[in-house]
CSV table of C-alpha atoms in Angstrom, one decimal:
chain,number,residue,atom,x,y,z
A,238,MET,CA,-68.8,45.4,-17.1
A,239,ASP,CA,-66.5,46.1,-14.2
A,240,LYS,CA,-63.2,47.8,-14.9
A,241,PHE,CA,-61.4,45.3,-12.8
A,242,PHE,CA,-62.5,41.7,-12.0
A,243,THR,CA,-60.9,38.4,-11.2
A,244,PHE,CA,-61.7,34.9,-12.4
A,245,SER,CA,-60.4,31.4,-12.0
A,246,PHE,CA,-60.1,28.2,-14.0
A,247,PRO,CA,-61.5,25.6,-13.7
A,248,GLU,CA,-64.2,27.1,-11.4
A,249,ASP,CA,-65.2,29.8,-13.9
A,250,LEU,CA,-65.0,27.9,-17.2
A,251,ASN,CA,-68.7,28.6,-18.0
A,252,ARG,CA,-69.0,31.9,-16.2
A,253,PHE,CA,-68.4,34.2,-19.3
A,254,ASN,CA,-70.9,32.6,-21.7
A,255,GLY,CA,-72.6,35.5,-23.5
A,256,LEU,CA,-70.1,38.1,-22.3
A,257,THR,CA,-69.6,41.0,-24.7
A,258,ASN,CA,-66.6,43.3,-24.7
A,259,ASP,CA,-65.1,45.4,-27.6
A,260,LYS,CA,-61.6,45.9,-26.1
A,261,SER,CA,-58.7,43.9,-27.3
A,262,VAL,CA,-56.5,42.6,-24.5
A,263,GLY,CA,-52.9,41.7,-23.9
A,264,VAL,CA,-52.2,38.7,-21.7
A,265,VAL,CA,-49.3,38.3,-19.2
A,266,ALA,CA,-48.9,35.0,-17.4
A,267,ILE,CA,-46.6,34.3,-14.4
A,268,ILE,CA,-45.3,30.8,-13.8
A,269,GLY,CA,-42.4,29.3,-11.8
A,270,LYS,CA,-41.6,29.0,-8.2
A,271,THR,CA,-42.3,31.0,-5.0
A,272,ALA,CA,-40.7,31.1,-1.6
A,273,PHE,CA,-42.8,30.0,1.4
A,274,GLY,CA,-45.6,32.4,2.2
A,275,GLY,CA,-45.1,34.3,-1.0
A,276,SER,CA,-47.3,35.0,-4.0
A,277,LYS,CA,-46.1,35.4,-7.6
A,278,SER,CA,-48.9,37.8,-8.4
A,279,SER,CA,-47.9,40.2,-5.6
A,280,VAL,CA,-45.5,41.9,-8.1
A,281,PHE,CA,-48.6,43.1,-10.1
A,282,THR,CA,-50.0,45.2,-7.3
A,283,ASN,CA,-47.9,48.2,-8.3
A,284,VAL,CA,-48.5,47.5,-12.0
A,285,LEU,CA,-52.3,47.4,-11.7
A,286,ASP,CA,-52.7,49.7,-8.7
A,287,HIS,CA,-55.0,47.0,-7.4
A,288,HIS,CA,-54.6,43.9,-5.3
A,289,THR,CA,-55.1,40.7,-7.4
A,290,GLY,CA,-56.5,38.7,-4.5
A,291,PHE,CA,-54.8,35.5,-5.3
A,292,ASP,CA,-53.3,35.0,-1.8
A,293,GLU,CA,-55.6,32.3,-0.5
A,294,GLY,CA,-57.6,29.3,-1.6
A,295,ASN,CA,-55.3,28.3,-4.4
A,296,LYS,CA,-54.9,24.7,-5.6
A,297,VAL,CA,-52.4,22.9,-7.8
A,298,GLY,CA,-53.5,23.0,-11.4
A,299,GLN,CA,-55.5,26.2,-10.9
A,300,VAL,CA,-55.1,29.3,-13.1
A,301,ARG,CA,-56.3,32.5,-11.6
A,302,GLY,CA,-56.6,35.8,-13.5
A,303,CYS,CA,-57.7,39.4,-13.4
A,304,TYR,CA,-58.7,41.9,-16.0
A,305,ASP,CA,-57.7,45.6,-15.9
A,306,ALA,CA,-59.8,47.6,-18.4
A,307,THR,CA,-57.7,50.7,-18.0
A,308,ARG,CA,-54.6,49.0,-19.3
A,309,LYS,CA,-56.4,46.5,-21.5
A,310,LEU,CA,-54.5,43.8,-19.7
A,311,VAL,CA,-55.2,40.3,-18.4
A,312,VAL,CA,-52.9,38.9,-15.8
A,313,LEU,CA,-52.7,35.1,-15.1
A,314,GLU,CA,-51.1,33.3,-12.2
A,315,CYS,CA,-50.5,29.6,-12.6
A,316,PHE,CA,-50.3,27.4,-9.5
A,317,THR,CA,-48.2,24.2,-9.5
A,318,GLY,CA,-46.6,22.0,-6.9
A,319,TYR,CA,-43.5,24.1,-7.3
A,320,ASP,CA,-45.1,26.9,-5.3
A,321,ILE,CA,-43.8,26.2,-1.8
A,322,ASP,CA,-47.2,26.7,-0.2
A,323,GLN,CA,-48.8,24.2,-2.5
A,324,LEU,CA,-45.9,21.7,-2.0
A,325,SER,CA,-46.2,21.9,1.8
A,326,ARG,CA,-49.9,21.2,1.5
A,327,LEU,CA,-49.3,18.2,-0.7
A,328,LEU,CA,-46.7,17.0,1.9
A,329,LEU,CA,-49.2,17.2,4.7
A,330,GLN,CA,-51.8,15.4,2.7
A,331,GLY,CA,-49.3,12.6,1.9
A,332,GLU,CA,-48.4,12.2,5.5
A,333,ASP,CA,-52.1,12.0,6.5
A,334,GLU,CA,-52.8,9.4,3.8
A,335,GLY,CA,-49.6,7.4,4.6
A,336,ASN,CA,-48.5,7.4,0.9
A,337,SER,CA,-46.8,9.5,-1.7
A,338,SER,CA,-49.5,9.3,-4.4
A,339,ASN,CA,-50.0,13.1,-4.2
A,340,PHE,CA,-46.6,13.7,-5.7
A,341,ASP,CA,-47.0,11.4,-8.7
A,342,SER,CA,-48.4,14.0,-11.0
A,343,VAL,CA,-46.8,17.2,-9.6
A,344,LEU,CA,-44.3,17.6,-12.4
A,345,PHE,CA,-46.8,16.5,-15.1
A,346,THR,CA,-49.3,19.1,-13.9
A,347,LYS,CA,-46.7,21.8,-13.9
A,348,ALA,CA,-45.8,20.9,-17.5
A,349,LYS,CA,-49.4,21.1,-18.6
A,350,ILE,CA,-49.9,24.4,-16.8
A,351,MET,CA,-46.8,25.8,-18.5
A,352,LEU,CA,-47.9,24.4,-21.9
A,353,TYR,CA,-51.2,26.1,-21.4
A,354,ALA,CA,-49.6,29.5,-20.6
A,355,PHE,CA,-47.4,29.3,-23.7
A,356,HIS,CA,-50.6,29.0,-25.8
A,357,VAL,CA,-52.7,31.8,-24.4
A,358,ALA,CA,-50.3,34.5,-23.3
A,359,HIS,CA,-48.3,37.2,-25.1
A,360,ILE,CA,-45.8,37.7,-22.3
A,361,ILE,CA,-44.7,35.1,-19.7
A,362,LEU,CA,-42.9,35.8,-16.5
A,363,LEU,CA,-40.7,33.0,-15.0
A,364,SER,CA,-40.5,33.6,-11.2
A,365,THR,CA,-37.5,32.2,-9.4
A,366,PRO,CA,-36.5,32.6,-5.7
A,367,GLY,CA,-32.8,33.5,-5.4
A,368,LEU,CA,-30.4,34.8,-8.0
A,369,ALA,CA,-29.5,31.8,-10.1
A,370,PHE,CA,-31.0,30.5,-13.3
A,371,ASP,CA,-32.4,27.0,-12.8
A,372,THR,CA,-31.0,24.9,-15.6
A,373,SER,CA,-33.5,22.1,-14.9
A,374,TYR,CA,-35.9,24.1,-17.0
A,375,ILE,CA,-33.9,23.2,-20.2
A,376,ARG,CA,-35.2,19.7,-20.3
A,377,LEU,CA,-38.7,20.9,-19.5
A,378,PHE,CA,-38.6,23.5,-22.2
A,379,ARG,CA,-37.6,20.9,-24.8
A,380,ALA,CA,-40.4,18.6,-23.7
A,381,LEU,CA,-42.9,21.4,-23.9
A,382,ASP,CA,-41.7,22.5,-27.4
A,383,HIS,CA,-42.0,18.9,-28.6
A,384,ALA,CA,-45.6,18.6,-27.3
A,385,ARG,CA,-46.5,22.0,-28.7
A,386,ASN,CA,-45.5,21.0,-32.2
A,387,LYS,CA,-47.7,17.9,-32.0
A,388,LEU,CA,-50.8,19.5,-30.5
A,389,HIS,CA,-52.3,21.0,-33.7
A,390,LEU,CA,-55.0,23.1,-32.2
A,391,GLU,CA,-56.2,24.6,-35.5
A,392,ASP,CA,-59.5,22.7,-35.6
A,393,GLU,CA,-60.4,23.8,-32.0
A,394,LEU,CA,-59.5,27.4,-32.6
A,395,LYS,CA,-61.4,27.7,-35.9
A,396,LYS,CA,-64.6,27.8,-33.9
A,397,PHE,CA,-63.7,31.3,-32.6
A,398,ASP,CA,-63.4,34.7,-34.3
A,399,LEU,CA,-59.6,34.6,-34.5
A,400,PRO,CA,-57.0,35.7,-37.1
A,401,LYS,CA,-55.9,32.9,-39.4
A,402,SER,CA,-52.3,33.1,-38.2
A,403,TRP,CA,-53.5,32.5,-34.6
A,404,CYS,CA,-55.4,29.4,-35.6
A,405,LEU,CA,-52.5,28.0,-37.7
A,406,ALA,CA,-49.9,28.6,-35.0
A,407,GLY,CA,-52.2,27.5,-32.1
A,408,ARG,CA,-51.2,30.6,-30.2
A,409,PRO,CA,-51.6,34.4,-30.5
A,410,VAL,CA,-47.8,34.9,-30.9
A,411,CYS,CA,-44.5,33.4,-30.0
A,412,PRO,CA,-44.5,34.7,-26.4
A,413,ARG,CA,-41.7,36.7,-24.8
A,414,LEU,CA,-40.2,35.0,-21.8
A,415,LEU,CA,-39.1,37.4,-19.0
A,416,PHE,CA,-37.2,36.3,-15.9
A,417,LEU,CA,-38.1,37.6,-12.4
A,418,PHE,CA,-35.7,36.9,-9.6
A,419,ASN,CA,-36.7,37.4,-6.0
A,420,PRO,CA,-33.5,37.2,-3.8
A,421,VAL,CA,-34.0,35.6,-0.4
A,422,ASN,CA,-31.8,38.3,1.1
A,423,LYS,CA,-32.6,41.5,-0.9
A,424,HIS,CA,-30.1,43.6,1.1
A,425,LEU,CA,-27.2,41.8,-0.7
A,426,LEU,CA,-27.9,44.1,-3.6
A,427,SER,CA,-28.4,47.4,-1.8
A,428,ASP,CA,-28.3,49.9,-4.7
A,429,ALA,CA,-29.6,50.3,-8.2
A,430,THR,CA,-26.1,50.1,-9.7
A,431,SER,CA,-25.4,46.7,-8.2
A,432,ILE,CA,-28.8,45.4,-9.2
A,433,ARG,CA,-28.4,46.5,-12.9
A,434,LYS,CA,-24.9,44.9,-13.0
A,435,LYS,CA,-26.3,41.6,-11.7
A,436,GLN,CA,-29.2,41.8,-14.1
A,437,ASP,CA,-26.8,42.2,-17.1
A,438,GLN,CA,-24.8,39.2,-15.9
A,439,LEU,CA,-27.9,37.0,-15.6
A,440,GLU,CA,-29.1,38.1,-19.0
A,441,ASP,CA,-25.7,37.1,-20.6
A,442,VAL,CA,-25.8,33.7,-18.8
A,443,ILE,CA,-29.5,32.9,-19.7
A,444,TYR,CA,-29.0,34.0,-23.3
A,445,ARG,CA,-25.9,31.8,-23.8
A,446,VAL,CA,-27.5,28.8,-22.2
A,447,LEU,CA,-30.7,29.0,-24.1
A,448,ARG,CA,-28.9,29.7,-27.4
A,449,LYS,CA,-26.4,26.9,-26.9
A,450,THR,CA,-29.2,24.4,-26.2
A,451,ARG,CA,-31.2,25.7,-29.1
A,452,ILE,CA,-34.2,26.5,-27.0
A,453,ILE,CA,-34.2,29.9,-28.8
A,454,THR,CA,-33.5,30.2,-32.5
A,455,ASN,CA,-33.2,32.9,-35.1
A,456,ASN,CA,-36.8,32.4,-36.1
A,457,PRO,CA,-39.1,32.9,-33.1
A,458,LYS,CA,-42.1,31.5,-34.9
A,459,SER,CA,-40.7,28.0,-34.7
A,460,ALA,CA,-39.6,28.3,-31.0
A,461,LEU,CA,-41.4,27.8,-27.8
A,462,PHE,CA,-40.7,31.4,-26.8
A,463,ALA,CA,-38.4,34.3,-27.7
A,464,LEU,CA,-36.2,36.7,-25.8
A,465,PRO,CA,-36.2,40.4,-26.6
A,466,ALA,CA,-33.4,41.3,-28.8
A,467,ASN,CA,-32.8,44.9,-27.6
A,468,GLN,CA,-34.8,45.1,-24.4
A,469,GLN,CA,-34.4,44.1,-20.8
A,470,PHE,CA,-35.7,40.6,-20.0
A,471,VAL,CA,-34.3,40.0,-16.5
A,472,HIS,CA,-35.6,41.9,-13.4
A,473,ILE,CA,-34.4,41.5,-9.8
A,474,MET,CA,-36.7,42.5,-7.1
A,475,SER,CA,-35.2,45.2,-4.8
A,476,ALA,CA,-35.5,45.4,-1.0
A,477,ASN,CA,-38.7,47.6,-1.1
A,478,GLU,CA,-40.2,46.4,-4.3
A,479,GLY,CA,-42.8,43.6,-4.7
A,480,LEU,CA,-43.2,43.0,-1.0
A,481,ARG,CA,-45.5,40.3,0.0
A,482,SER,CA,-48.6,41.3,1.9
A,483,LYS,CA,-47.4,39.9,5.2
A,484,GLU,CA,-44.0,41.7,4.8
A,485,ASN,CA,-45.8,45.0,4.0
A,486,ILE,CA,-47.8,44.7,7.2
A,487,PHE,CA,-44.7,44.1,9.4
A,488,LYS,CA,-42.7,46.9,7.7
A,489,LEU,CA,-45.6,49.3,8.1
A,490,PHE,CA,-45.8,48.3,11.8
A,491,ASP,CA,-42.0,49.0,12.2
A,492,LEU,CA,-42.3,52.3,10.5
A,493,CYS,CA,-45.1,53.4,12.8
A,494,LEU,CA,-43.2,52.4,15.9
A,495,ALA,CA,-40.2,54.3,14.7
A,496,GLY,CA,-42.4,57.3,13.8
A,497,GLU,CA,-41.0,57.4,10.2
A,498,ALA,CA,-42.9,58.5,7.1
A,499,LEU,CA,-44.6,55.9,4.9
A,500,GLU,CA,-42.3,56.7,2.0
A,501,GLY,CA,-40.2,53.9,3.3
A,502,LEU,CA,-42.6,51.5,1.5
A,503,LYS,CA,-41.8,53.0,-1.9
A,504,ALA,CA,-39.2,51.5,-4.2
A,505,ASP,CA,-36.5,53.3,-6.0
A,506,ASP,CA,-38.1,55.0,-9.0
A,507,SER,CA,-35.1,54.2,-11.2
A,508,HIS,CA,-35.6,50.5,-10.7
A,509,LEU,CA,-39.2,49.4,-11.1
A,510,PHE,CA,-40.8,46.2,-12.3
A,511,LYS,CA,-43.7,48.1,-13.7
A,512,GLU,CA,-41.4,50.1,-16.1
A,513,MET,CA,-39.8,46.9,-17.3
A,514,LEU,CA,-43.0,45.0,-17.9
A,515,MET,CA,-45.0,47.8,-19.5
A,516,GLN,CA,-42.5,48.5,-22.2
A,517,HIS,CA,-43.2,44.9,-23.4
A,518,VAL,CA,-47.0,45.2,-22.9
A,519,ASP,CA,-47.1,48.4,-25.0
A,520,LEU,CA,-45.7,46.4,-27.9
A,521,VAL,CA,-48.6,43.9,-27.8
A,522,HIS,CA,-51.1,46.6,-28.6
A,523,GLY,CA,-48.6,48.3,-31.0
A,524,PRO,CA,-46.2,47.0,-33.6
A,525,GLY,CA,-45.7,43.6,-32.1
A,526,PHE,CA,-42.4,41.9,-31.1
A,527,ASP,CA,-39.3,42.2,-33.2
A,528,ASP,CA,-37.3,39.2,-31.8
A,529,SER,CA,-35.8,37.8,-34.9
A,530,ILE,CA,-32.0,37.8,-35.1
A,531,GLY,CA,-29.8,37.0,-38.1
A,532,ARG,CA,-29.6,38.2,-41.7
A,533,ASN,CA,-33.2,37.5,-42.6
A,534,PRO,CA,-35.4,38.8,-39.8
A,535,VAL,CA,-38.9,37.4,-39.6
A,536,SER,CA,-41.7,39.5,-38.3
A,537,ASN,CA,-43.5,38.3,-35.2
A,538,PRO,CA,-46.8,40.3,-35.0
A,539,CYS,CA,-49.0,40.0,-31.9
A,540,ASN,CA,-52.5,38.8,-32.5
A,541,VAL,CA,-54.9,40.2,-30.0
A,542,ALA,CA,-58.6,39.3,-29.4
A,543,LYS,CA,-61.5,41.0,-27.6
A,544,LEU,CA,-61.8,40.0,-24.0
A,545,ASP,CA,-64.9,37.8,-24.5
A,546,THR,CA,-63.2,36.0,-27.3
A,547,TRP,CA,-60.0,35.5,-25.4
A,548,LEU,CA,-61.9,34.2,-22.4
A,549,ALA,CA,-63.7,31.7,-24.5
A,550,VAL,CA,-60.5,30.5,-26.1
A,551,ALA,CA,-58.7,30.3,-22.8
A,552,SER,CA,-61.5,28.3,-21.3
A,553,GLN,CA,-61.5,25.8,-24.2
A,554,LEU,CA,-57.7,25.4,-24.1
A,555,TYR,CA,-57.8,24.9,-20.3
A,556,THR,CA,-60.2,22.0,-20.8
A,557,LEU,CA,-58.1,20.5,-23.6
A,558,ILE,CA,-54.6,21.0,-22.1
A,559,VAL,CA,-54.8,21.1,-18.3
A,560,LYS,CA,-57.9,19.0,-17.5
A,561,SER,CA,-57.2,16.3,-19.9
A,562,ALA,CA,-55.3,13.2,-18.6
A,563,PRO,CA,-53.9,10.1,-20.3
A,564,ALA,CA,-56.3,7.2,-20.0
A,565,LYS,CA,-55.8,3.6,-20.8
A,566,GLY,CA,-57.4,2.6,-24.1
A,567,ASP,CA,-57.7,6.2,-25.4
A,568,LYS,CA,-56.1,6.4,-28.8
A,569,SER,CA,-56.8,10.0,-29.6
A,570,ARG,CA,-54.2,12.5,-30.7
A,571,LEU,CA,-54.3,14.5,-27.4
A,572,HIS,CA,-53.9,11.2,-25.5
A,573,SER,CA,-50.7,10.4,-27.5
A,574,VAL,CA,-49.3,13.9,-27.0
A,575,PHE,CA,-49.8,13.9,-23.2
A,576,THR,CA,-48.6,10.3,-22.8
A,577,ASP,CA,-45.4,11.2,-24.5
A,578,LEU,CA,-45.1,14.4,-22.5
A,579,LYS,CA,-45.6,12.5,-19.2
A,580,SER,CA,-43.1,9.9,-20.2
A,581,THR,CA,-40.5,12.5,-21.2
A,582,ILE,CA,-40.6,14.6,-18.0
A,583,GLU,CA,-40.9,11.7,-15.5
A,584,ILE,CA,-37.6,10.0,-16.3
A,585,GLU,CA,-36.8,9.3,-12.6
A,586,GLN,CA,-40.3,7.7,-12.1
A,587,ARG,CA,-39.8,5.5,-15.1
A,588,PHE,CA,-36.4,4.4,-13.9
A,589,SER,CA,-37.8,3.6,-10.5
A,590,ASP,CA,-40.6,1.6,-12.0
A,591,SER,CA,-38.3,-0.4,-14.2
A,592,ARG,CA,-36.0,-1.2,-11.2
A,593,CYS,CA,-39.1,-2.4,-9.2
A,594,LEU,CA,-40.2,-4.6,-12.1
A,595,LYS,CA,-36.8,-6.3,-12.3
A,596,VAL,CA,-37.0,-7.1,-8.6
A,597,LEU,CA,-40.7,-8.0,-8.4
A,598,GLN,CA,-41.3,-9.8,-11.7
A,599,PHE,CA,-44.1,-11.8,-10.3
């Protein structure tokens, strides 16, 4: 087997049948928003020392991943309508078709993609353009937690060679959520000291908001996700770190014209995304996460599976969670869960529909 390869769901759902691999893997998923022309997965180039290749041909609802055998790590990038490139494509399609039907399921698809990530990954990165925490995620987190508690995936997971605790919980671990902020103007924070100060401020704000709204609790096993108790969970991309491929080309061109050395492309060694991420990844293959707070801490061990087993589980859950859609007349448990989820997150659409029904009763 190759030491590095990429895959995509739903295109490769049946690609790995019969695959054998004896290495257990940790899984990192990145979700959230991107600026125009950007790629969430570009931040992993320095982590994996390899280009992920997720820059083109992406679609809403798609999950693309890569496997790095050296680090025993799987990286997933989830594409939704909140990626600006995808949103602009939907906008153009809507104009061509003369209607807005392409936008009806954007938020619902995003919710299902995020729900999927919370069931297959050990660590989740939430990408945000700018330097402010988007509080609209609070309502979405609540809806996802409610849906997660009603899914009951034990019967589906029993088919695979997984630990009992994984099957009962429906996920390998209560994942850690890390926040990745990508400032539009990176030169506003010009040095490592100002970046660290802003990171500390964001960590305080995020923790207080999530704690006050009870998104995170003392017992991580009962929550949608957990925050590290004694480790950094916010990272701000610096001016030279995590550059998109187009920006790297332009910067390289400018350096060549100026006759400067290529060291200008390197980031400050004291402030690296790779260092922040790998300290969490190392715990996946080690003692696990210790995210409980309070007087009676509860252990939160990380269940890991071999690559072939994880790919089989990920394929099955993608089919169940992402590809499934509420259909009229369907009375199954999954139909009920996703119908409730769709109703919860599309409040504005429900309000608009009810107003239209009052005006157009006949």
